[in-house]
Amino acid sequence: MNESEMERLTVYALTTPKKLPEIGLYLERRVGKKFARKEYGHLQVAIRIMNQLIIACHADLRLFASVVERLTKFLLRQVDAPDLQVLGCETLTVFANTQDESQQAHSLLPFIDDLSGFALTLTLALIYVCASEKPGLGRCLPL
């Protein structure tokens, strides 16, 4: 999706917020299809579109927050695809930054288990990389 198409979609979403749930469901289906086909580049485009919509339509986020939550959790749970987990963290960051302080704690609670799993995966990957560099183990894991 080029910049002008993204701009048109954003204007459409801002002027017709009642369509946000449909747009969100469309993006969710698209991500599912692209994941099944292992077309990660196209999947990333769909997630970047969602991130732009989160930023642009944050006042109406409640209309598609459930889709954002499901997709973010889906990405964070992809232990075999660290790039997708990073994309999930980026989406969660965008989502969290659109919340005010009173909403943040409540809206981020559903992600705690997934973030803990991601942190564990990241830690294990770091240990694996460091162990494979046996002489540099001290460099990898400073005390």
PDB file of C-alpha atoms in Angstrom:
ATOM      1  CA  MET A   1       0.000   0.000   0.000  1.00  0.00           C
ATOM      2  CA  ASN A   2       1.504   3.295  -1.027  1.00  0.00           C
ATOM      3  CA  GLU A   3       1.314   6.530   0.922  1.00  0.00           C
ATOM      4  CA  SER A   4      -1.661   8.009  -0.946  1.00  0.00           C
ATOM      5  CA  GLU A   5      -3.688   4.817  -0.494  1.00  0.00           C
ATOM      6  CA  MET A   6      -2.873   4.835   3.213  1.00  0.00           C
ATOM      7  CA  GLU A   7      -3.916   8.468   3.416  1.00  0.00           C
ATOM      8  CA  ARG A   8      -7.240   7.703   1.692  1.00  0.00           C
ATOM      9  CA  LEU A   9      -7.892   4.777   4.052  1.00  0.00           C
ATOM     10  CA  THR A  10      -7.070   6.939   7.059  1.00  0.00           C
ATOM     11  CA  VAL A  11      -9.398   9.732   5.894  1.00  0.00           C
ATOM     12  CA  TYR A  12     -12.124   7.150   5.240  1.00  0.00           C
ATOM     13  CA  ALA A  13     -11.663   5.620   8.707  1.00  0.00           C
ATOM     14  CA  LEU A  14     -11.697   9.057  10.354  1.00  0.00           C
ATOM     15  CA  THR A  15     -14.829  10.187   8.513  1.00  0.00           C
ATOM     16  CA  THR A  16     -16.713   6.905   8.942  1.00  0.00           C
ATOM     17  CA  PRO A  17     -15.550   5.468  12.267  1.00  0.00           C
ATOM     18  CA  LYS A  18     -18.451   2.995  12.293  1.00  0.00           C
ATOM     19  CA  LYS A  19     -16.507   1.102   9.575  1.00  0.00           C
ATOM     20  CA  LEU A  20     -13.459   0.583  11.821  1.00  0.00           C
ATOM     21  CA  PRO A  21     -14.665  -2.826  13.090  1.00  0.00           C
ATOM     22  CA  GLU A  22     -15.047  -4.036   9.484  1.00  0.00           C
ATOM     23  CA  ILE A  23     -11.642  -2.657   8.504  1.00  0.00           C
ATOM     24  CA  GLY A  24     -10.105  -4.328  11.560  1.00  0.00           C
ATOM     25  CA  LEU A  25     -11.724  -7.680  10.757  1.00  0.00           C
ATOM     26  CA  TYR A  26     -10.521  -7.408   7.158  1.00  0.00           C
ATOM     27  CA  LEU A  27      -6.945  -6.804   8.355  1.00  0.00           C
ATOM     28  CA  GLU A  28      -7.239  -9.709  10.791  1.00  0.00           C
ATOM     29  CA  ARG A  29      -8.360 -12.079   8.002  1.00  0.00           C
ATOM     30  CA  ARG A  30      -5.583 -10.792   5.754  1.00  0.00           C
ATOM     31  CA  VAL A  31      -2.955 -11.403   8.433  1.00  0.00           C
ATOM     32  CA  GLY A  32      -4.283 -14.940   8.948  1.00  0.00           C
ATOM     33  CA  LYS A  33      -4.118 -15.713   5.228  1.00  0.00           C
ATOM     34  CA  LYS A  34      -0.658 -14.217   4.796  1.00  0.00           C
ATOM     35  CA  PHE A  35       0.619 -16.096   7.843  1.00  0.00           C
ATOM     36  CA  ALA A  36      -0.755 -19.399   6.531  1.00  0.00           C
ATOM     37  CA  ARG A  37       1.031 -18.795   3.219  1.00  0.00           C
ATOM     38  CA  LYS A  38       4.175 -17.628   5.008  1.00  0.00           C
ATOM     39  CA  GLU A  39       3.986 -14.309   3.154  1.00  0.00           C
ATOM     40  CA  TYR A  40       5.477 -12.347   6.031  1.00  0.00           C
ATOM     41  CA  GLY A  41       6.182  -9.225   3.975  1.00  0.00           C
ATOM     42  CA  HIS A  42       2.491  -8.832   3.144  1.00  0.00           C
ATOM     43  CA  LEU A  43       1.584  -9.656   6.744  1.00  0.00           C
ATOM     44  CA  GLN A  44       3.872  -6.867   7.941  1.00  0.00           C
ATOM     45  CA  VAL A  45       2.158  -4.417   5.571  1.00  0.00           C
ATOM     46  CA  ALA A  46      -1.235  -5.295   7.068  1.00  0.00           C
ATOM     47  CA  ILE A  47       0.100  -4.783  10.605  1.00  0.00           C
ATOM     48  CA  ARG A  48       1.694  -1.461   9.666  1.00  0.00           C
ATOM     49  CA  ILE A  49      -1.683  -0.363   8.259  1.00  0.00           C
ATOM     50  CA  MET A  50      -3.309  -1.325  11.549  1.00  0.00           C
ATOM     51  CA  ASN A  51      -0.658   0.618  13.481  1.00  0.00           C
ATOM     52  CA  GLN A  52      -1.352   3.707  11.364  1.00  0.00           C
ATOM     53  CA  LEU A  53      -5.082   3.335  12.036  1.00  0.00           C
ATOM     54  CA  ILE A  54      -4.436   3.008  15.785  1.00  0.00           C
ATOM     55  CA  ILE A  55      -2.555   6.307  15.711  1.00  0.00           C
ATOM     56  CA  ALA A  56      -4.974   8.150  13.423  1.00  0.00           C
ATOM     57  CA  CYS A  57      -8.213   6.832  14.941  1.00  0.00           C
ATOM     58  CA  HIS A  58      -7.183   6.623  18.593  1.00  0.00           C
ATOM     59  CA  ALA A  59     -10.340   8.478  19.655  1.00  0.00           C
ATOM     60  CA  ASP A  60     -12.391   5.578  18.237  1.00  0.00           C
ATOM     61  CA  LEU A  61      -9.995   2.811  19.231  1.00  0.00           C
ATOM     62  CA  ARG A  62     -12.691   1.104  21.269  1.00  0.00           C
ATOM     63  CA  LEU A  63     -14.392   0.204  17.984  1.00  0.00           C
ATOM     64  CA  PHE A  64     -11.562  -2.082  16.885  1.00  0.00           C
ATOM     65  CA  ALA A  65      -9.526  -2.619  20.059  1.00  0.00           C
ATOM     66  CA  SER A  66     -10.543  -6.288  20.220  1.00  0.00           C
ATOM     67  CA  VAL A  67      -9.002  -6.900  16.784  1.00  0.00           C
ATOM     68  CA  VAL A  68      -5.843  -5.035  17.809  1.00  0.00           C
ATOM     69  CA  GLU A  69      -5.637  -7.161  20.950  1.00  0.00           C
ATOM     70  CA  ARG A  70      -6.119 -10.463  19.080  1.00  0.00           C
ATOM     71  CA  LEU A  71      -3.586  -9.610  16.370  1.00  0.00           C
ATOM     72  CA  THR A  72      -1.019  -8.355  18.864  1.00  0.00           C
ATOM     73  CA  LYS A  73      -1.352 -11.500  20.977  1.00  0.00           C
ATOM     74  CA  PHE A  74      -1.101 -13.619  17.823  1.00  0.00           C
ATOM     75  CA  LEU A  75       2.158 -11.895  16.850  1.00  0.00           C
ATOM     76  CA  LEU A  76       3.643 -12.130  20.344  1.00  0.00           C
ATOM     77  CA  ARG A  77       2.964 -15.889  20.423  1.00  0.00           C
ATOM     78  CA  GLN A  78       4.976 -16.649  17.269  1.00  0.00           C
ATOM     79  CA  VAL A  79       8.013 -18.100  19.040  1.00  0.00           C
ATOM     80  CA  ASP A  80       9.377 -19.519  15.783  1.00  0.00           C
ATOM     81  CA  ALA A  81       9.232 -16.116  14.073  1.00  0.00           C
ATOM     82  CA  PRO A  82      11.044 -13.503  16.182  1.00  0.00           C
ATOM     83  CA  ASP A  83      10.455 -10.807  13.542  1.00  0.00           C
ATOM     84  CA  LEU A  84       6.726 -11.224  14.070  1.00  0.00           C
ATOM     85  CA  GLN A  85       7.175 -11.017  17.824  1.00  0.00           C
ATOM     86  CA  VAL A  86       9.066  -7.753  17.393  1.00  0.00           C
ATOM     87  CA  LEU A  87       6.232  -6.510  15.172  1.00  0.00           C
ATOM     88  CA  GLY A  88       3.813  -7.474  17.946  1.00  0.00           C
ATOM     89  CA  CYS A  89       5.868  -5.444  20.433  1.00  0.00           C
ATOM     90  CA  GLU A  90       5.805  -2.466  18.061  1.00  0.00           C
ATOM     91  CA  THR A  91       2.018  -2.758  17.755  1.00  0.00           C
ATOM     92  CA  LEU A  92       1.635  -3.026  21.516  1.00  0.00           C
ATOM     93  CA  THR A  93       3.800   0.079  21.924  1.00  0.00           C
ATOM     94  CA  VAL A  94       1.681   2.021  19.430  1.00  0.00           C
ATOM     95  CA  PHE A  95      -1.469   0.826  21.199  1.00  0.00           C
ATOM     96  CA  ALA A  96      -0.136   1.725  24.656  1.00  0.00           C
ATOM     97  CA  ASN A  97       0.976   5.172  23.507  1.00  0.00           C
ATOM     98  CA  THR A  98      -2.565   6.013  22.415  1.00  0.00           C
ATOM     99  CA  GLN A  99      -3.974   5.274  25.874  1.00  0.00           C
ATOM    100  CA  ASP A 100      -4.207   7.835  28.629  1.00  0.00           C
ATOM    101  CA  GLU A 101      -2.832   6.906  32.049  1.00  0.00           C
ATOM    102  CA  SER A 102      -6.176   5.751  33.431  1.00  0.00           C
ATOM    103  CA  GLN A 103      -6.725   3.378  30.486  1.00  0.00           C
ATOM    104  CA  GLN A 104      -3.177   2.071  30.169  1.00  0.00           C
ATOM    105  CA  ALA A 105      -3.067  -0.336  33.085  1.00  0.00           C
ATOM    106  CA  HIS A 106      -6.444  -1.848  32.230  1.00  0.00           C
ATOM    107  CA  SER A 107      -5.801  -2.145  28.498  1.00  0.00           C
ATOM    108  CA  LEU A 108      -2.346  -3.699  28.897  1.00  0.00           C
ATOM    109  CA  LEU A 109      -3.300  -6.428  31.388  1.00  0.00           C
ATOM    110  CA  PRO A 110      -4.287  -8.964  28.692  1.00  0.00           C
ATOM    111  CA  PHE A 111      -0.752  -8.820  27.258  1.00  0.00           C
ATOM    112  CA  ILE A 112       1.260  -9.620  30.393  1.00  0.00           C
ATOM    113  CA  ASP A 113       1.437 -13.398  29.807  1.00  0.00           C
ATOM    114  CA  ASP A 114       2.403 -12.948  26.155  1.00  0.00           C
ATOM    115  CA  LEU A 115       5.078 -10.389  26.986  1.00  0.00           C
ATOM    116  CA  SER A 116       6.490 -12.701  29.650  1.00  0.00           C
ATOM    117  CA  GLY A 117       6.687 -15.492  27.072  1.00  0.00           C
ATOM    118  CA  PHE A 118       8.353 -13.172  24.586  1.00  0.00           C
ATOM    119  CA  ALA A 119      10.892 -12.064  27.191  1.00  0.00           C
ATOM    120  CA  LEU A 120      11.687 -15.700  27.979  1.00  0.00           C
ATOM    121  CA  THR A 121      12.101 -16.523  24.269  1.00  0.00           C
ATOM    122  CA  LEU A 122      14.391 -13.536  23.820  1.00  0.00           C
ATOM    123  CA  THR A 123      16.471 -14.518  26.853  1.00  0.00           C
ATOM    124  CA  LEU A 124      16.834 -18.111  25.644  1.00  0.00           C
ATOM    125  CA  ALA A 125      17.856 -16.910  22.181  1.00  0.00           C
ATOM    126  CA  LEU A 126      20.500 -14.658  23.713  1.00  0.00           C
ATOM    127  CA  ILE A 127      21.839 -17.523  25.822  1.00  0.00           C
ATOM    128  CA  TYR A 128      21.940 -19.774  22.739  1.00  0.00           C
ATOM    129  CA  VAL A 129      23.850 -17.184  20.704  1.00  0.00           C
ATOM    130  CA  CYS A 130      26.266 -16.554  23.530  1.00  0.00           C
ATOM    131  CA  ALA A 131      26.820 -20.254  24.178  1.00  0.00           C
ATOM    132  CA  SER A 132      27.661 -20.763  20.516  1.00  0.00           C
ATOM    133  CA  GLU A 133      30.421 -18.152  20.918  1.00  0.00           C
ATOM    134  CA  LYS A 134      31.928 -19.996  23.896  1.00  0.00           C
ATOM    135  CA  PRO A 135      35.026 -17.792  24.159  1.00  0.00           C
ATOM    136  CA  GLY A 136      32.880 -14.638  24.194  1.00  0.00           C
ATOM    137  CA  LEU A 137      30.359 -15.849  26.763  1.00  0.00           C
ATOM    138  CA  GLY A 138      31.546 -13.223  29.213  1.00  0.00           C
ATOM    139  CA  ARG A 139      30.953 -10.514  26.618  1.00  0.00           C
ATOM    140  CA  CYS A 140      27.393 -11.674  25.972  1.00  0.00           C
ATOM    141  CA  LEU A 141      26.302 -11.932  29.554  1.00  0.00           C
ATOM    142  CA  PRO A 142      27.883  -9.104  31.514  1.00  0.00           C
ATOM    143  CA  LEU A 143      27.547  -9.312  35.255  1.00  0.00           C
TER     144      LEU A 143
END
